[in-house]
Amino acid sequence: MGNKGSTKYRKYKSLDVFDAHNGGINAMELNYNHKYLVTASEDLSVRVWSTLTSGLHLILEGHQHYISSICVHGDYIITGSADSIIHKWNIDTGECVSTYSGHIALINEIICWNNWIFSTSYDSTIRCWHFTDATCELVLQEHTRSVGPITIVPNILIKSSNANPLATRMIITGSADKTAKLWDLQTTKAIVTYKGHKSEIVCLTVDHHNKYLYTGSSDATLRSWEIYTGQAITVFRGHVASITCIKMINNFLFTGSADHTTRCWLSNNGTCHKPYFRIVFTGSGDNTIRAYDIDSGRVMGILKGHLYAVNCIKIDNNILYSASEDGC
């Protein structure tokens, strides 16, 4: 038999292991100056790590169930949990300074804008909270099933420069009811509903000009829409299982799927495309992170070390951070 040529991969060195959680990590974020790495876990805690020393800075405890989502906003960490509660913590001291109560089920996602917090929940609602005094200012409740992904876009209907700052924004949400919705925060009503998917909307993003919405679904398709009219534009077909994440870079859309593949699409026509970037990194349920050459699709490197599925990755200054079901 002939000799099989060996595959040569680029070498990536593991710099540190942040090992202290006693359960899988569900979310990970860097703060605004990249001084701290924040991880949220099944073990009911959030841990704050120094990116300079790799040491453990804080342990945040107070939730009664696993932590499902986090958002770092200024000097604060916002955490959402399966206990239906949201807490706000000081990132330097670890003090819990506010508690936001109102949801009646798992918090799916949290985002912050200016002086407001937006949260989506398995209870089918979206809530808007005042960042400082923790009051619930709005409840949006036209979805009929769990609400997951959320993003903020400008309200182009507002003409007055004296308008309430909150009224100058709209939000878009995706749901297990197979729809996405554009919400007017003045009326608390959905003014556009995006219909077409055959199953849950798992992820969404908008283009850099806030003109087009892209939704990824467990029906294995990615769809594009005109944001303010709801007009359906393109169906991106190619995946054969649920689309789990979307990332937009310039005019390219990257999608990750439960079919074990990553695809790159040209955003304006839905064709699979090869961009001019060189490398894309993916985290997987096979416990590894892979680096792919975009031009050829060839695996350039495999980062091993995790014992279970890799749930999230972040890249900062040529350092890649990964978090896993193995708790580190």
C-alpha positions in Angstrom: 0.0 0.0 0.0 1.2 3.5 -0.7 2.1 5.9 2.1 -0.5 8.4 3.0 0.7 12.0 3.1 0.5 13.6 6.5 -1.7 16.7 7.0 0.2 19.7 8.3 -1.7 22.1 10.4 -0.8 25.6 11.6 0.2 25.4 15.3 -1.8 27.3 17.9 -0.5 27.5 21.4 -2.8 27.4 24.4 -1.8 30.3 26.6 -3.9 29.8 29.7 -6.8 27.8 31.1 -9.5 29.7 33.0 -10.6 26.7 35.1 -12.9 27.3 38.0 -16.6 26.8 37.0 -18.3 23.6 38.1 -20.6 23.5 35.1 -20.8 24.3 31.4 -20.2 27.9 30.3 -23.2 29.3 28.4 -22.0 32.8 27.6 -18.8 34.8 27.5 -18.0 38.5 27.0 -15.1 40.9 27.1 -15.6 44.3 28.8 -15.2 47.6 26.8 -11.4 48.0 27.5 -10.8 44.2 27.3 -9.4 44.2 30.8 -11.9 41.5 32.0 -13.3 38.3 30.5 -16.7 37.4 31.9 -18.1 33.9 31.8 -21.6 32.7 32.8 -22.3 29.1 33.7 -24.6 26.2 34.5 -23.2 26.3 38.1 -25.3 29.4 38.8 -22.4 31.7 38.9 -20.6 34.4 36.8 -16.9 34.6 37.0 -14.8 37.6 36.0 -11.2 37.0 34.9 -8.3 39.4 34.4 -7.1 39.2 30.8 -3.7 40.6 31.9 -2.9 38.0 34.6 -5.5 35.2 33.7 -6.4 35.3 37.4 -9.9 35.1 38.8 -11.0 38.6 39.7 -14.6 38.0 41.0 -17.2 35.4 41.5 -20.8 36.7 41.2 -23.4 34.6 43.0 -27.1 35.2 43.6 -29.1 33.5 40.9 -31.1 30.5 41.8 -30.8 28.7 38.4 -28.2 28.5 35.6 -27.1 31.7 33.9 -28.3 31.9 30.3 -27.1 35.3 29.1 -24.8 38.2 29.9 -24.2 41.7 28.7 -21.3 43.9 29.7 -22.2 47.6 29.6 -19.8 50.2 30.8 -18.7 49.2 34.3 -21.5 46.8 34.8 -22.4 43.2 34.1 -26.0 42.3 33.3 -26.9 38.7 33.9 -30.1 36.8 32.9 -31.0 33.4 34.3 -33.3 30.5 34.1 -34.7 31.8 37.4 -36.4 34.6 35.3 -34.4 37.3 37.1 -31.9 39.8 35.8 -29.1 41.2 38.0 -26.8 44.1 37.5 -23.3 43.8 39.0 -20.4 46.3 39.4 -17.5 44.8 37.4 -14.9 46.1 39.8 -16.4 45.3 43.2 -18.8 42.4 42.4 -21.7 44.2 44.2 -25.2 43.4 42.9 -26.6 46.9 42.5 -29.9 46.2 40.9 -32.4 43.4 40.3 -35.0 43.4 37.5 -38.0 41.2 38.1 -41.0 40.7 35.8 -40.3 37.8 33.4 -41.9 34.5 34.4 -39.5 32.2 32.5 -36.0 31.7 31.3 -34.2 34.9 30.1 -32.9 34.1 26.6 -30.9 37.2 25.6 -30.0 40.6 27.0 -28.8 43.7 25.1 -28.1 47.2 26.3 -28.4 50.6 24.6 -27.8 53.9 26.2 -29.7 53.9 29.5 -31.9 50.9 28.8 -31.8 47.1 29.0 -33.8 44.9 26.6 -34.4 41.3 27.6 -36.1 38.4 25.7 -37.7 35.4 27.4 -39.2 32.0 27.0 -42.4 33.6 28.4 -42.9 35.1 24.9 -42.3 38.7 25.9 -39.7 41.4 25.5 -39.1 43.8 28.3 -37.4 47.2 28.3 -35.8 48.2 31.7 -34.4 51.5 32.9 -30.7 50.8 33.4 -30.4 52.9 36.6 -33.6 52.6 38.6 -34.5 49.0 37.4 -38.1 49.9 36.5 -39.7 48.0 33.6 -40.7 50.7 31.1 -42.1 48.6 28.3 -43.5 45.1 27.8 -43.8 43.8 24.2 -46.1 40.8 23.9 -47.2 39.9 20.4 -45.1 36.8 19.9 -46.9 33.6 20.7 -43.8 31.5 21.7 -40.4 31.9 23.2 -38.5 35.0 22.1 -34.7 34.7 21.5 -32.5 36.9 19.3 -32.8 40.7 19.5 -31.1 43.7 17.9 -31.6 47.5 17.8 -32.1 49.7 14.7 -32.8 53.4 14.2 -36.4 54.6 14.1 -36.5 56.3 10.7 -40.1 57.5 11.4 -38.9 59.9 14.0 -38.3 63.4 12.6 -38.0 65.5 15.7 -34.6 66.0 17.3 -36.3 66.6 20.6 -37.8 63.1 20.8 -37.4 60.9 23.8 -34.1 59.0 23.1 -35.9 55.7 23.5 -38.3 56.6 20.8 -35.4 57.1 18.3 -34.8 53.3 18.3 -36.7 50.2 17.2 -36.0 46.6 18.1 -36.2 43.5 16.0 -36.8 40.1 17.7 -36.9 36.5 16.5 -39.1 33.8 18.0 -40.0 30.2 18.1 -43.3 31.2 16.6 -41.4 31.2 13.2 -41.6 35.0 12.8 -39.4 38.1 13.5 -40.9 41.4 14.4 -40.0 45.1 14.2 -41.3 47.0 17.2 -42.2 50.7 17.6 -41.1 51.5 21.2 -43.5 54.4 21.4 -46.6 52.4 20.8 -45.2 49.0 22.0 -46.7 47.5 18.9 -45.0 45.4 16.2 -45.2 47.4 12.9 -43.7 44.8 10.7 -43.8 41.0 10.9 -41.4 39.0 8.9 -43.1 35.7 7.8 -41.7 32.9 5.7 -39.6 30.5 7.9 -41.0 27.1 8.5 -39.5 26.8 12.0 -38.0 28.7 14.9 -35.9 31.8 14.2 -32.6 31.0 16.1 -30.4 34.0 15.1 -30.6 37.3 13.3 -28.4 40.3 12.3 -28.7 43.5 10.2 -26.4 45.0 7.6 -24.2 47.9 8.5 -26.6 50.5 6.9 -29.6 49.2 8.9 -31.5 48.5 5.6 -31.6 44.7 5.6 -32.4 42.0 8.1 -31.0 38.4 8.0 -32.7 35.6 9.9 -31.4 32.1 10.5 -33.8 29.3 11.3 -34.0 25.7 12.4 -35.6 25.1 9.0 -32.0 25.2 7.7 -32.5 28.4 5.7 -31.2 32.0 6.0 -33.6 34.7 4.7 -33.1 38.4 4.0 -35.7 41.1 4.3 -36.1 44.9 3.9 -36.2 46.0 7.5 -38.8 48.8 7.4 -41.2 47.3 4.8 -40.9 43.6 5.7 -40.4 42.7 2.0 -38.8 39.3 1.6 -35.8 39.4 -0.6 -33.7 36.2 -0.7 -33.7 32.6 0.7 -30.2 31.3 1.2 -30.3 27.5 0.8 -27.5 25.1 1.3 -27.4 24.0 5.0 -29.2 20.8 5.8 -29.8 21.4 9.5 -30.6 24.3 11.8 -28.6 27.5 11.4 -27.3 28.3 14.8 -25.4 31.6 14.3 -24.8 34.4 11.9 -21.9 36.8 11.6 -21.8 39.7 9.1 -18.4 41.2 8.0 -18.6 43.8 5.3 -20.8 42.3 2.5 -20.3 38.7 3.6 -22.5 36.6 5.9 -21.0 33.6 7.7 -23.4 31.0 9.1 -22.8 28.1 11.4 -25.1 25.1 11.4 -26.0 21.9 13.2 -25.0 20.2 9.9 -21.4 20.6 11.1 -20.5 23.1 8.4 -19.8 26.8 8.1 -20.8 28.7 5.0 -20.0 32.1 3.6 -22.6 34.0 1.6 -22.6 37.1 -0.5 -25.3 39.1 1.3 -26.9 40.8 -1.7 -27.7 37.7 -3.8 -27.6 34.6 -1.5 -24.8 32.8 -3.3 -22.2 30.8 -1.4 -19.0 32.9 -1.9 -15.3 33.0 -1.1 -14.4 36.3 0.5 -11.0 37.9 0.6 -10.4 37.1 4.3 -7.9 34.4 5.0 -9.0 32.6 8.1 -12.3 31.8 9.9 -12.5 30.2 13.3 -15.3 27.9 14.4 -16.2 26.3 17.7 -18.0 23.0 17.6 -19.8 20.2 19.5 -16.9 18.0 18.6 -15.0 19.7 21.4 -12.6 21.5 19.0 -12.0 24.9 17.4 -11.0 24.8 13.8 -9.2 27.4 11.7 -10.3 27.3 8.0 -8.6 28.8 4.9 -11.5 30.6 3.3 -10.2 30.3 -0.3 -9.8 26.6 -0.3 -12.0 25.5 2.7 -9.0 23.6 4.0 -8.5 23.1 7.7 -5.5 25.1 8.7 -5.4 24.2 12.4 -7.3 22.3 15.0 -7.3 23.7 18.6 -7.8 20.9 21.0 -8.1 20.8 24.8 -11.8 21.2 25.6 -13.5 18.0 26.9 -17.0 19.0 25.7 -18.7 21.2 23.2 -17.3 24.7 22.6 -20.2 27.1 23.1 -18.6 30.5 22.3 -15.4 32.1 21.1 -14.0 35.7 21.1 -10.9 37.1 19.4 -9.1 40.1 20.7 -5.6 41.3 19.7 -4.6 37.9 18.1 -5.8 36.0 21.2 -8.7 33.6 20.9 -10.8 33.0 24.0 -13.1 29.9 24.0 -15.7 28.6 26.5 -17.1 25.2 26.7 -19.5 22.8 28.3 -16.5 21.5 30.3 -16.6 24.6 32.5 -13.4 26.2 31.2 
